[in-house]
Every structure is written in structure tokens, then in C-alpha cells.
Short mmCIF file of N, CA, C and O in Angstrom, two decimals:
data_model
loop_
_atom_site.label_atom_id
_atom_site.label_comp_id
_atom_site.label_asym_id
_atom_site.label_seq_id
_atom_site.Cartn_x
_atom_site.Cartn_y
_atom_site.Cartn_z
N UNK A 1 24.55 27.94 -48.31
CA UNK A 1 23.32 27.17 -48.33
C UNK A 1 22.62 27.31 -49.69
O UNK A 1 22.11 26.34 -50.26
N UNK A 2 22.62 28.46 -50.15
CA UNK A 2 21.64 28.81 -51.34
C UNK A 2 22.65 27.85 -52.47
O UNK A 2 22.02 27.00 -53.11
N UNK A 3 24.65 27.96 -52.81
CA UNK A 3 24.58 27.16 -53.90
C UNK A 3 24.53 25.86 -53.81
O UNK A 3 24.84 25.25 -54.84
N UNK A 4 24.11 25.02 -52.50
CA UNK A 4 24.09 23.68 -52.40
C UNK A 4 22.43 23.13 -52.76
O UNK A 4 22.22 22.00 -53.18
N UNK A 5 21.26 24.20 -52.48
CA UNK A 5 20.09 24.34 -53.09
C UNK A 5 20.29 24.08 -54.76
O UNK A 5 19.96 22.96 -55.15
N UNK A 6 20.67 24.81 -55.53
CA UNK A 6 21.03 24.91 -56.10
C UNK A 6 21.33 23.49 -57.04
O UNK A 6 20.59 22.74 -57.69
N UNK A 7 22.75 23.52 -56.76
CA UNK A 7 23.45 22.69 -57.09
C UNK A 7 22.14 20.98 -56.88
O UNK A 7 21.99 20.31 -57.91
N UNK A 8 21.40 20.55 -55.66
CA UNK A 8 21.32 19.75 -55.93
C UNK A 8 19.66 19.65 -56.73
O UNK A 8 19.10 18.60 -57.03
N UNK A 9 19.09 21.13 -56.98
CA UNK A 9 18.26 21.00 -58.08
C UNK A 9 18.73 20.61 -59.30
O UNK A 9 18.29 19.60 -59.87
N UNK A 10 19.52 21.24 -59.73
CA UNK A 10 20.66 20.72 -61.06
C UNK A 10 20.65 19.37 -61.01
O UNK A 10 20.14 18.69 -61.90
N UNK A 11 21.25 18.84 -59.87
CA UNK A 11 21.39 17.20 -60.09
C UNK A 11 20.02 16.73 -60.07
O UNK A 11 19.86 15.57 -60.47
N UNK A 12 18.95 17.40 -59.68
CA UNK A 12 18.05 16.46 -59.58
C UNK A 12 17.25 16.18 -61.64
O UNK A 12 16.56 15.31 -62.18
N UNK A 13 17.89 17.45 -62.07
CA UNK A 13 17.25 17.63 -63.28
C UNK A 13 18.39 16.87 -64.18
O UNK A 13 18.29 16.99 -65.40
N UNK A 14 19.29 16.21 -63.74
CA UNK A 14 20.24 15.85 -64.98
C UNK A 14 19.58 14.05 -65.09
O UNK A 14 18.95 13.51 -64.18
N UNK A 15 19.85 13.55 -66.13
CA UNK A 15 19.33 12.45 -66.79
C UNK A 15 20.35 11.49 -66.88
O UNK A 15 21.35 11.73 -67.57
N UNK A 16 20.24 10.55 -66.33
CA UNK A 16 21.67 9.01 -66.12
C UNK A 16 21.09 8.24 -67.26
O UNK A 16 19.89 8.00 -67.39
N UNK A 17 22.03 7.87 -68.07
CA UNK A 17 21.72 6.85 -69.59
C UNK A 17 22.59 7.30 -70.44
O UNK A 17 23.43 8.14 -70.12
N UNK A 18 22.46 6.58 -72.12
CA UNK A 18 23.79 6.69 -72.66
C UNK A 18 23.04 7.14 -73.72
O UNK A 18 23.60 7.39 -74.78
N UNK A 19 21.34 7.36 -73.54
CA UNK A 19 20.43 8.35 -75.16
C UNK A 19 19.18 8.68 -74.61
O UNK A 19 18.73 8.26 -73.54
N UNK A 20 18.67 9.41 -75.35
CA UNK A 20 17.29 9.61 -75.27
C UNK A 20 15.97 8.08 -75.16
O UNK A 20 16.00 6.97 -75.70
N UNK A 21 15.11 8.62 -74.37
CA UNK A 21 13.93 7.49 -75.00
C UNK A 21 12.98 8.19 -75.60
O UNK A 21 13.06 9.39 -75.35
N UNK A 22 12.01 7.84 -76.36
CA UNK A 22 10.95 8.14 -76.36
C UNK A 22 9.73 7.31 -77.21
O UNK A 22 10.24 6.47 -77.95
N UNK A 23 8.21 7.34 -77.29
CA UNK A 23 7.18 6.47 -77.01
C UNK A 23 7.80 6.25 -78.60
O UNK A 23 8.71 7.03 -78.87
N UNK A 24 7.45 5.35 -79.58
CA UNK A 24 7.13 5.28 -80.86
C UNK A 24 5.82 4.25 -81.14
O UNK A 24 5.91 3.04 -80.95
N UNK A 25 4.76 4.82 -81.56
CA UNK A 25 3.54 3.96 -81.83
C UNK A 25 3.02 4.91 -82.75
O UNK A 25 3.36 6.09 -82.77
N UNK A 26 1.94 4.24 -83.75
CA UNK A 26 1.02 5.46 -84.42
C UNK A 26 -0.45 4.67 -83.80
O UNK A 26 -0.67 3.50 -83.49
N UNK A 27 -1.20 5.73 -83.78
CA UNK A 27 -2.74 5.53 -83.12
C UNK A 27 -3.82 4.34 -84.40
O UNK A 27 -4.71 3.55 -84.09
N UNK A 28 -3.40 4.58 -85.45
CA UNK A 28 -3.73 3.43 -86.35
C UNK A 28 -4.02 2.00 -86.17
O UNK A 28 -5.02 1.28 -86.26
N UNK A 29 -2.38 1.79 -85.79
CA UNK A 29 -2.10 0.55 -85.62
C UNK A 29 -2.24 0.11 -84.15
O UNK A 29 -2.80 -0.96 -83.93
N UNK A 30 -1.77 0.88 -83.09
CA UNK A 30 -2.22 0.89 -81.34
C UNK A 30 -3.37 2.21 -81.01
O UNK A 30 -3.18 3.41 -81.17
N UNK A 31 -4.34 1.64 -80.61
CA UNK A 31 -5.16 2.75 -80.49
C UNK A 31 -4.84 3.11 -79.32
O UNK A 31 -5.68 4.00 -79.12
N UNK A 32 -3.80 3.00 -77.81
CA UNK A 32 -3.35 3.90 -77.02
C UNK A 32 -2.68 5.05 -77.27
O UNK A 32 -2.66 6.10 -76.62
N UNK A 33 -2.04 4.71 -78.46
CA UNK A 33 -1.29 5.69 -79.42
C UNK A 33 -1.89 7.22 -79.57
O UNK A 33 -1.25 8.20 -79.96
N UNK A 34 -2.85 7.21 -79.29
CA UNK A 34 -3.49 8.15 -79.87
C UNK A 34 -4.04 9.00 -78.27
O UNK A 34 -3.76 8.50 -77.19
N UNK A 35 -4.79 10.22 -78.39
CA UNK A 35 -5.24 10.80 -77.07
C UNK A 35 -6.37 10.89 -76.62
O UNK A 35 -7.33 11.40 -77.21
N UNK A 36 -6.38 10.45 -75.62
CA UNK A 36 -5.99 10.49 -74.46
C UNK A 36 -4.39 9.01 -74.69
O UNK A 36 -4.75 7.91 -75.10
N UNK A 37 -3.08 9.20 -74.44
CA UNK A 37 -2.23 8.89 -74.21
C UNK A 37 -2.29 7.47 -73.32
O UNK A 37 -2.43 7.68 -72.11
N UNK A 38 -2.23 6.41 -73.61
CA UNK A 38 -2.24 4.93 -72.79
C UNK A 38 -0.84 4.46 -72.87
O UNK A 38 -0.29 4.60 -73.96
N UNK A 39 -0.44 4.16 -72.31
CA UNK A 39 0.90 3.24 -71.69
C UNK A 39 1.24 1.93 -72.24
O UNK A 39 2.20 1.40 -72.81
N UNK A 40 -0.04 1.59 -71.81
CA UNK A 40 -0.22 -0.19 -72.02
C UNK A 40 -0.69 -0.47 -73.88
O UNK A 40 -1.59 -0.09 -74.64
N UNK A 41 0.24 -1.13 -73.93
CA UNK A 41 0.82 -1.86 -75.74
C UNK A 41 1.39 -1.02 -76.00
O UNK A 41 2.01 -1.37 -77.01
N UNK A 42 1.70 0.21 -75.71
CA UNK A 42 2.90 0.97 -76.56
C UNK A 42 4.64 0.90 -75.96
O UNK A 42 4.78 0.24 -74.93
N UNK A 43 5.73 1.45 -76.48
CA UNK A 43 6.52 0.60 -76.46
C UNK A 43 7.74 2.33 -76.08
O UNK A 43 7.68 3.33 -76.79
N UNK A 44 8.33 2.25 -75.32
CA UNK A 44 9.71 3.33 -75.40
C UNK A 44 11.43 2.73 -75.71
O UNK A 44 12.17 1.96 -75.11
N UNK A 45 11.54 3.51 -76.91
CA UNK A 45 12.51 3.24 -77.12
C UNK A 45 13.59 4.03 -77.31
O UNK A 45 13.46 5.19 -77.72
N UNK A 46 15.02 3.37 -76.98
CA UNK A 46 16.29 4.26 -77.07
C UNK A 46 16.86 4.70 -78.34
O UNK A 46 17.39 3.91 -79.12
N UNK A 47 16.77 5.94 -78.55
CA UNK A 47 16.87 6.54 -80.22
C UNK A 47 17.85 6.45 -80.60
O UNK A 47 18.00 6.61 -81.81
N UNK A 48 19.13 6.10 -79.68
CA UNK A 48 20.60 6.21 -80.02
C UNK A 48 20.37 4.03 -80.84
O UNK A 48 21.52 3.65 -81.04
N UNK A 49 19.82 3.41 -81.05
CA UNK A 49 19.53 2.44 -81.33
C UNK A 49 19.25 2.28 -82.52
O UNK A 49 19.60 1.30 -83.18
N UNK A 50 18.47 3.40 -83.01
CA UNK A 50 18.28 3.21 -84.36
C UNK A 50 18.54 4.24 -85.11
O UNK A 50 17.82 4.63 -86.03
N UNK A 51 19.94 4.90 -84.64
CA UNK A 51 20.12 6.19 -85.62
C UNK A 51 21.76 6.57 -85.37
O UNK A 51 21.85 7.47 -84.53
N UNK A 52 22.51 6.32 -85.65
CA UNK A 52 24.27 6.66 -86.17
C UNK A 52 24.33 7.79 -85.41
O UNK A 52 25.02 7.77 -84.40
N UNK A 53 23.67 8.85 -85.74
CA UNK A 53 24.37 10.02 -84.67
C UNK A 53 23.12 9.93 -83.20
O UNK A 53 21.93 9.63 -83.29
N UNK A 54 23.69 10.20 -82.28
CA UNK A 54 22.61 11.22 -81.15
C UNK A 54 21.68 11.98 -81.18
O UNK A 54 21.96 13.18 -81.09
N UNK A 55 20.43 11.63 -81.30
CA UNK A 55 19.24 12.05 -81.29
C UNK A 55 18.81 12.94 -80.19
O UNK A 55 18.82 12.31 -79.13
N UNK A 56 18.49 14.03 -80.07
CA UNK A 56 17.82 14.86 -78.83
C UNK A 56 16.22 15.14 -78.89
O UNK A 56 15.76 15.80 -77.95
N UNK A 57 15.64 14.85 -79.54
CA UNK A 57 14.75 15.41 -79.79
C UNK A 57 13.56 14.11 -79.93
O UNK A 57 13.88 13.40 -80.88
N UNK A 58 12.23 13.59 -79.21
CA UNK A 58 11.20 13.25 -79.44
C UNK A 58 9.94 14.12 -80.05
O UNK A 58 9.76 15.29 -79.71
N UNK A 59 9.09 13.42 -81.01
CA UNK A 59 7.99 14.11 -81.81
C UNK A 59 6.76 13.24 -81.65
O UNK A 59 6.73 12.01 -81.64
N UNK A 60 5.77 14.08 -81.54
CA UNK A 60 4.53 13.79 -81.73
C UNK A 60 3.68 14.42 -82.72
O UNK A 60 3.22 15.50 -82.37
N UNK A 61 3.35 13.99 -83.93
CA UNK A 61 2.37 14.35 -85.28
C UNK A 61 1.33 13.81 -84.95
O UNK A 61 1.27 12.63 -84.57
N UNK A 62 0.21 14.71 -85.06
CA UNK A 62 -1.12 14.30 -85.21
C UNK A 62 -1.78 15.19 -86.52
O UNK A 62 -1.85 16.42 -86.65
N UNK A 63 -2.29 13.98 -87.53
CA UNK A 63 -2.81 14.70 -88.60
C UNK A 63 -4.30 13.62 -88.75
O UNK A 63 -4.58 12.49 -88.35
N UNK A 64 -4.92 14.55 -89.45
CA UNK A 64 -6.16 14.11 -90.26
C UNK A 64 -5.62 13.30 -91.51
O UNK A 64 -4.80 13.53 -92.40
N UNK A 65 -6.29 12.45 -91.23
CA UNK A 65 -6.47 11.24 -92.76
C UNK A 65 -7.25 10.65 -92.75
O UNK A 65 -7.94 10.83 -91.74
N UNK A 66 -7.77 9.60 -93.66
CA UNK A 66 -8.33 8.75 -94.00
C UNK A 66 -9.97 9.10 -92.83
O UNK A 66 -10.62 8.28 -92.18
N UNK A 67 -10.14 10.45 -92.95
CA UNK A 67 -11.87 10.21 -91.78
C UNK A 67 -11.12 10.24 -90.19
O UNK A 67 -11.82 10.40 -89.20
N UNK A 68 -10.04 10.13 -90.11
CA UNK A 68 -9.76 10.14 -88.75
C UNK A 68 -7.89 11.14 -88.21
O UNK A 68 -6.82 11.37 -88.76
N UNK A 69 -8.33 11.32 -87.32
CA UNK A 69 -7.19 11.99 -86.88
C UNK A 69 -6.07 10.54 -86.35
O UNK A 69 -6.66 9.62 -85.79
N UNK A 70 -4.74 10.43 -86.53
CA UNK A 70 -3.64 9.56 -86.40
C UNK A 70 -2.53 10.42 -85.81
O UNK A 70 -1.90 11.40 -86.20
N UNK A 71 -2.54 9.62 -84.64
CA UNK A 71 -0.92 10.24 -83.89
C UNK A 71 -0.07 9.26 -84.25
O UNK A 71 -0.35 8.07 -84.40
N UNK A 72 1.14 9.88 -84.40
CA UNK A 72 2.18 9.40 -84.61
C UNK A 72 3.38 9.75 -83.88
O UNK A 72 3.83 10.81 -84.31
N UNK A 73 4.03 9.28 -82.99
CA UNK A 73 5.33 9.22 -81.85
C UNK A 73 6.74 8.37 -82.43
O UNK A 73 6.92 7.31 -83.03
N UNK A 74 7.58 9.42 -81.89
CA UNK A 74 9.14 8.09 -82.17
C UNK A 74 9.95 9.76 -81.71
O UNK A 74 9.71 10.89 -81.30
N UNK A 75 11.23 8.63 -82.25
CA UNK A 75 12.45 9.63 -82.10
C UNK A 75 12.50 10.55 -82.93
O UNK A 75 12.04 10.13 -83.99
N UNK A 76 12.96 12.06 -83.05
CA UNK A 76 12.85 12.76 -84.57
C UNK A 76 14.16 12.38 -85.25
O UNK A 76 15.15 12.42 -84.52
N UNK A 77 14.32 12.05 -86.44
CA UNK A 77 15.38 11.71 -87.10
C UNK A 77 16.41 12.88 -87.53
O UNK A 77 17.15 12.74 -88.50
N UNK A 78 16.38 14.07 -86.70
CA UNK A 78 17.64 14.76 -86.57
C UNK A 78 18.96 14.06 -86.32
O UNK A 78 19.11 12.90 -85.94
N UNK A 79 19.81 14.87 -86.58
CA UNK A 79 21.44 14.50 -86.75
C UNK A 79 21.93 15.72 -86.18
O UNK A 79 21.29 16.78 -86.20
N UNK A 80 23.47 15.54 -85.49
CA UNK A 80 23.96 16.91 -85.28
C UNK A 80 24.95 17.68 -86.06
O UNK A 80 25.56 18.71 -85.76
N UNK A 81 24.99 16.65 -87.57
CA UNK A 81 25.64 17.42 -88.76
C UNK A 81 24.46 18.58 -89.09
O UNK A 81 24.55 19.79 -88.93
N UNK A 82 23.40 17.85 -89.57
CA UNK A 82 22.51 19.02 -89.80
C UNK A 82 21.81 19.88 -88.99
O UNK A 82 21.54 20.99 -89.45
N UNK A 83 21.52 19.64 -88.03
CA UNK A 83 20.87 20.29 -87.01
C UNK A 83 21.86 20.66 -85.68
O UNK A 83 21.86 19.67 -84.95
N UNK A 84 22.55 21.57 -85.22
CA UNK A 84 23.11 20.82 -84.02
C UNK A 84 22.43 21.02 -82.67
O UNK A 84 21.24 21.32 -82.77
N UNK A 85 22.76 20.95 -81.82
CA UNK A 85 22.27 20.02 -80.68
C UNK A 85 21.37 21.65 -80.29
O UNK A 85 20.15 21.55 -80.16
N UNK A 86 21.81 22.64 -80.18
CA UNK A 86 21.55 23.99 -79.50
C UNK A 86 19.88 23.87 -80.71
O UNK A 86 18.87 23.60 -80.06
N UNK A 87 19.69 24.03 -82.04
CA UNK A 87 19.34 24.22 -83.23
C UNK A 87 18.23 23.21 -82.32
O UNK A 87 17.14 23.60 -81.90
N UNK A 88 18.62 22.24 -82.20
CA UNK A 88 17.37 20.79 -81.93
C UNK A 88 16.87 21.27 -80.61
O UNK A 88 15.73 20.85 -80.41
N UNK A 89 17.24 21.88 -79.81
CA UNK A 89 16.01 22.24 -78.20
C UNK A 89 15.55 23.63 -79.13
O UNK A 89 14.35 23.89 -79.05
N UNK A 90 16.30 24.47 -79.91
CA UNK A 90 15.54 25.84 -80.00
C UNK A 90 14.22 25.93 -80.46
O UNK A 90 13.42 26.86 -80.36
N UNK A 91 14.07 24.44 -81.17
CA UNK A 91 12.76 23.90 -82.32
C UNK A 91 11.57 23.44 -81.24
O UNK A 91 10.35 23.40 -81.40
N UNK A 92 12.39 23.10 -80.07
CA UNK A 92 11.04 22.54 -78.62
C UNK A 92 9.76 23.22 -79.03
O UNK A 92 9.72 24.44 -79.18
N UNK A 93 8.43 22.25 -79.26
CA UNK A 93 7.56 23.38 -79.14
C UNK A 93 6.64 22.67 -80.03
O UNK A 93 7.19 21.74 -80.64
N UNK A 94 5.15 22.87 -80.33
CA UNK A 94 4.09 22.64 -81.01
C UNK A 94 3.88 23.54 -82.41
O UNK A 94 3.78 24.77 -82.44
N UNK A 95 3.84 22.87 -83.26
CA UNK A 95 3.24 23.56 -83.89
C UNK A 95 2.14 22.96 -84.85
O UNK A 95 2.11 21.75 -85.03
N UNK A 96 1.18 23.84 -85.48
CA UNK A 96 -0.27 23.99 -86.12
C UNK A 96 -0.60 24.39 -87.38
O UNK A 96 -0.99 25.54 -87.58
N UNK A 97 -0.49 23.54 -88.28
CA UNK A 97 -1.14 24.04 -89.31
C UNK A 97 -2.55 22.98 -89.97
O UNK A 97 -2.72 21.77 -90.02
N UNK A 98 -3.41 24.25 -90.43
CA UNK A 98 -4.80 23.36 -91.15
C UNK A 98 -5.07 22.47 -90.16
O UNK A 98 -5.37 21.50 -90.84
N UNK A 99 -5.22 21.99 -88.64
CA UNK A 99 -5.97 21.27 -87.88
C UNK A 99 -4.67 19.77 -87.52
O UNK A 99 -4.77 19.06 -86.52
N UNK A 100 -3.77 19.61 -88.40
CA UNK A 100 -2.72 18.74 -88.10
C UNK A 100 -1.31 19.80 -86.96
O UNK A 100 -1.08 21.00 -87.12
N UNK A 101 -0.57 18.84 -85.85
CA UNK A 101 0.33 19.73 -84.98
C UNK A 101 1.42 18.70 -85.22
O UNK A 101 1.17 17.67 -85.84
N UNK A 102 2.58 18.96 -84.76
CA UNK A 102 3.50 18.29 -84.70
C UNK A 102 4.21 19.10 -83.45
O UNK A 102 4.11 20.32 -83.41
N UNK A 103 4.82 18.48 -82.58
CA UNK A 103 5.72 18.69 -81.45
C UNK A 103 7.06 17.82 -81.39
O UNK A 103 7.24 16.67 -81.78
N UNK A 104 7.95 18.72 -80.79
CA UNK A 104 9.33 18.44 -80.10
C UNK A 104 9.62 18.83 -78.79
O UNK A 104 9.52 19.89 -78.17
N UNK A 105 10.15 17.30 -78.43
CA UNK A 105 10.58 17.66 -76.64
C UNK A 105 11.62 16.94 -76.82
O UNK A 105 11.72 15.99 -77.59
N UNK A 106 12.84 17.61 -75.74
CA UNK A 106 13.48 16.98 -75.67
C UNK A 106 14.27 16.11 -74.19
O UNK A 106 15.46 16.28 -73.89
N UNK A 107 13.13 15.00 -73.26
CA UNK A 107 13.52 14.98 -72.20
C UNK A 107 12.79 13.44 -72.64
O UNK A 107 11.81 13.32 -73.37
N UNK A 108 13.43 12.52 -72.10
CA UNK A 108 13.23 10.98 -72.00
C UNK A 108 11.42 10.83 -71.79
O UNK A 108 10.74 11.48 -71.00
N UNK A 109 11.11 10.18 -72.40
CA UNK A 109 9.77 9.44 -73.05
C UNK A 109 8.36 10.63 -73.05
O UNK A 109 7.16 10.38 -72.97
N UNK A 110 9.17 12.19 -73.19
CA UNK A 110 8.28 13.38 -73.06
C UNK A 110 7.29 13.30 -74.11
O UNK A 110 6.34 14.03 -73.84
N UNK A 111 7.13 12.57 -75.40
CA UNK A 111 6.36 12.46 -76.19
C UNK A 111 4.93 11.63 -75.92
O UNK A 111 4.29 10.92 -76.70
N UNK A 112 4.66 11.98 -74.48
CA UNK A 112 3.16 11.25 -74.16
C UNK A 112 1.99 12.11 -73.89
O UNK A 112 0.84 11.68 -74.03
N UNK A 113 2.24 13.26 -73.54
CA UNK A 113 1.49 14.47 -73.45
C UNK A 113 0.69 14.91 -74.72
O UNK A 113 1.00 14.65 -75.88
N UNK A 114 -0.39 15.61 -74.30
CA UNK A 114 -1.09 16.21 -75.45
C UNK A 114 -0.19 17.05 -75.75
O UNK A 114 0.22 16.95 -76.90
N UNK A 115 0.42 18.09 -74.90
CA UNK A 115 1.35 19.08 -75.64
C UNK A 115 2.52 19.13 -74.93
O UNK A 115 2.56 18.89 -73.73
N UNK A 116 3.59 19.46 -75.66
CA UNK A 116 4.97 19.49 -75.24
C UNK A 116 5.37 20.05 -73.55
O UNK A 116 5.08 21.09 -72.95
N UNK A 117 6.13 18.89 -73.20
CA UNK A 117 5.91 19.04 -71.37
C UNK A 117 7.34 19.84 -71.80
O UNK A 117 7.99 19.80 -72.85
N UNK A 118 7.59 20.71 -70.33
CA UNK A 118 8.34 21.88 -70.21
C UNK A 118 9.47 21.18 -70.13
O UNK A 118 9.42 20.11 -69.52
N UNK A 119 10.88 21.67 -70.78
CA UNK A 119 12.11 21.08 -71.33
C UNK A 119 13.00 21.02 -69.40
O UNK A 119 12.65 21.60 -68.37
N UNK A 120 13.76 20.42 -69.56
CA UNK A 120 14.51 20.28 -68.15
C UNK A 120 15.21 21.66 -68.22
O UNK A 120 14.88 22.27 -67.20
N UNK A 121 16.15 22.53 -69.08
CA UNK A 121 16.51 23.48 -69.64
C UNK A 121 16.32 24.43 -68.80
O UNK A 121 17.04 25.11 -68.07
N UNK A 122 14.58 24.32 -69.16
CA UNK A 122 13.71 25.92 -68.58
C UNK A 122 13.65 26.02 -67.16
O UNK A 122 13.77 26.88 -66.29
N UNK A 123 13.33 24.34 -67.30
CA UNK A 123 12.86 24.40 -65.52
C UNK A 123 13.97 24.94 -64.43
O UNK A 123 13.80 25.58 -63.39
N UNK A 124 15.42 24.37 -65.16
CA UNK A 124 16.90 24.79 -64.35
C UNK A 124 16.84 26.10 -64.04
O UNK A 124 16.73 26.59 -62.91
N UNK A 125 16.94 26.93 -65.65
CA UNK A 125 16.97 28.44 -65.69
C UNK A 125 15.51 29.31 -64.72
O UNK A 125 15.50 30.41 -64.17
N UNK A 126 14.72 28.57 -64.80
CA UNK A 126 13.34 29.13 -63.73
C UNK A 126 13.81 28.98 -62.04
O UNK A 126 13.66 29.76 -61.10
N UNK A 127 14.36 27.82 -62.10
CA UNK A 127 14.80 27.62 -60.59
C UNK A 127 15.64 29.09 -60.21
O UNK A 127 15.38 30.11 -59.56
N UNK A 128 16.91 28.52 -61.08
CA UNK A 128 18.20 29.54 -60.67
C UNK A 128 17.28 30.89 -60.39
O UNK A 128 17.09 31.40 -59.28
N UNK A 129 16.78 31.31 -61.58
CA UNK A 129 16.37 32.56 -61.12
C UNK A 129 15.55 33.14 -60.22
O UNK A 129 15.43 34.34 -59.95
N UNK A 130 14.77 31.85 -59.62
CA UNK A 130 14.16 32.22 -58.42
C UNK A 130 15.23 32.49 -57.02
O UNK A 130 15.03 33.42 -56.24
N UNK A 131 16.53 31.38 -56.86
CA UNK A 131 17.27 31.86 -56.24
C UNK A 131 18.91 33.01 -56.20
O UNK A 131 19.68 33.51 -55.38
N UNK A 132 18.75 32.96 -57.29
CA UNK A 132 19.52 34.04 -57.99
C UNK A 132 19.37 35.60 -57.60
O UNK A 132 20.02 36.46 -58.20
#
């Protein structure tokens, strides 16, 4: 009983498609773009679309400019020559400098959150070990 628990948490956490999505807008140009996070006029797209290798990884930058803070969303333009795939979830995570953050997630259109929603990864390894 426990590895069929199991087993169909796993399936419930695995992802059917042939790439990643995630939001791409900057708050500039769509002011949903920006946070509080809106849906409506912004756009998700499949990263394997506009990039030669397999993308894992969505980003969200928010910096100060021009008098105003600007978010910025898309796919991160990693590769798995340079980065590989293990290298691109280990980077998951927010980071902060001088009042500008930038984040990486890596789970289909996870780049809508103020801060990086918890990777499918963790959630597996949290399960198992609760029934483990």
C-alpha cells in the first residue's frame, strides 16, 4: 500500500509536454507584469521555442530604474553545454542585491509568484520522506 501511495504521488508531480513554460512580460510595457502578478494581457510561453537547447529554468528580475521598480519574466537563457541540467535546479532560488532580486524556478509558468514557488523536486523528496 505505502509504494502505490507513493508511486502515485510521483505521478502526480511529473509534468506531460515536450518543454518548459513560463510568463514572459516586463511590468513597463504590461503593467500586470509587475506585483501584485495579473494573468490577463500577459502571455506563457514554451522556452523550447525560442532557444536550440532545453531550457529548465524560468526567471523573474525586479530592479529599480528610471523612478520605478520593473519586473521582468521569460525563460532563463541557460543551455545544458554551459550549465547542466543538475547546475540549473541547484541555482532555484531568489536572490538580493542593493533592493533589485532575481529568481529561478524550475516548474511550468512558476515565474508568477512574488517569490520562487517550491520546486516539484523538493516536494517528491518531502513526500517520500514522510512515508519512508
Amino acid at each position: 500500500m505505502k509504494q502505490i501511495l507513493v508511486c502515485a504521488t510521483f505521478l502526480t508531480l511529473l509534468q506531460f509536454g515536450t518543454g518548459l513554460r513560463c510568463y514572459e512580460c516586463r511590468s513597463d510595457e504590461v503593467p500586470n507584469c509587475g506585483d501584485p502578478f495579473n494573468i490577463v494581457g500577459t502571455t506563457a510561453i514554451e522556452c523550447d521555442n525560442f532557444f536550440t537547447q532545453t531550457t529548465f529554468m524560468c526567471f523573474k528580475a525586479q530592479h529599480f530604474a528610471a523612478g520605478q521598480y520593473i519586473v521582468t519574466r521569460g525563460c532563463a537563457p541557460f543551455n545544458v553545454e554551459n550549465f547542466p541540467r543538475a547546475l540549473q535546479f541547484g541555482m532555484a532560488g531568489t536572490y538580493w542585491k542593493n533592493g533589485n532580486s532575481f529568481s529561478l524556478c524550475n516548474n511550468d509558468i512558476c515565474n508568477s509568484s512574488q517569490t520562487a514557488q517550491i520546486s516539484g523536486i523538493l516536494a517528491l523528496v518531502t513526500v517520500l520522506r514522510m512515508f519512508l
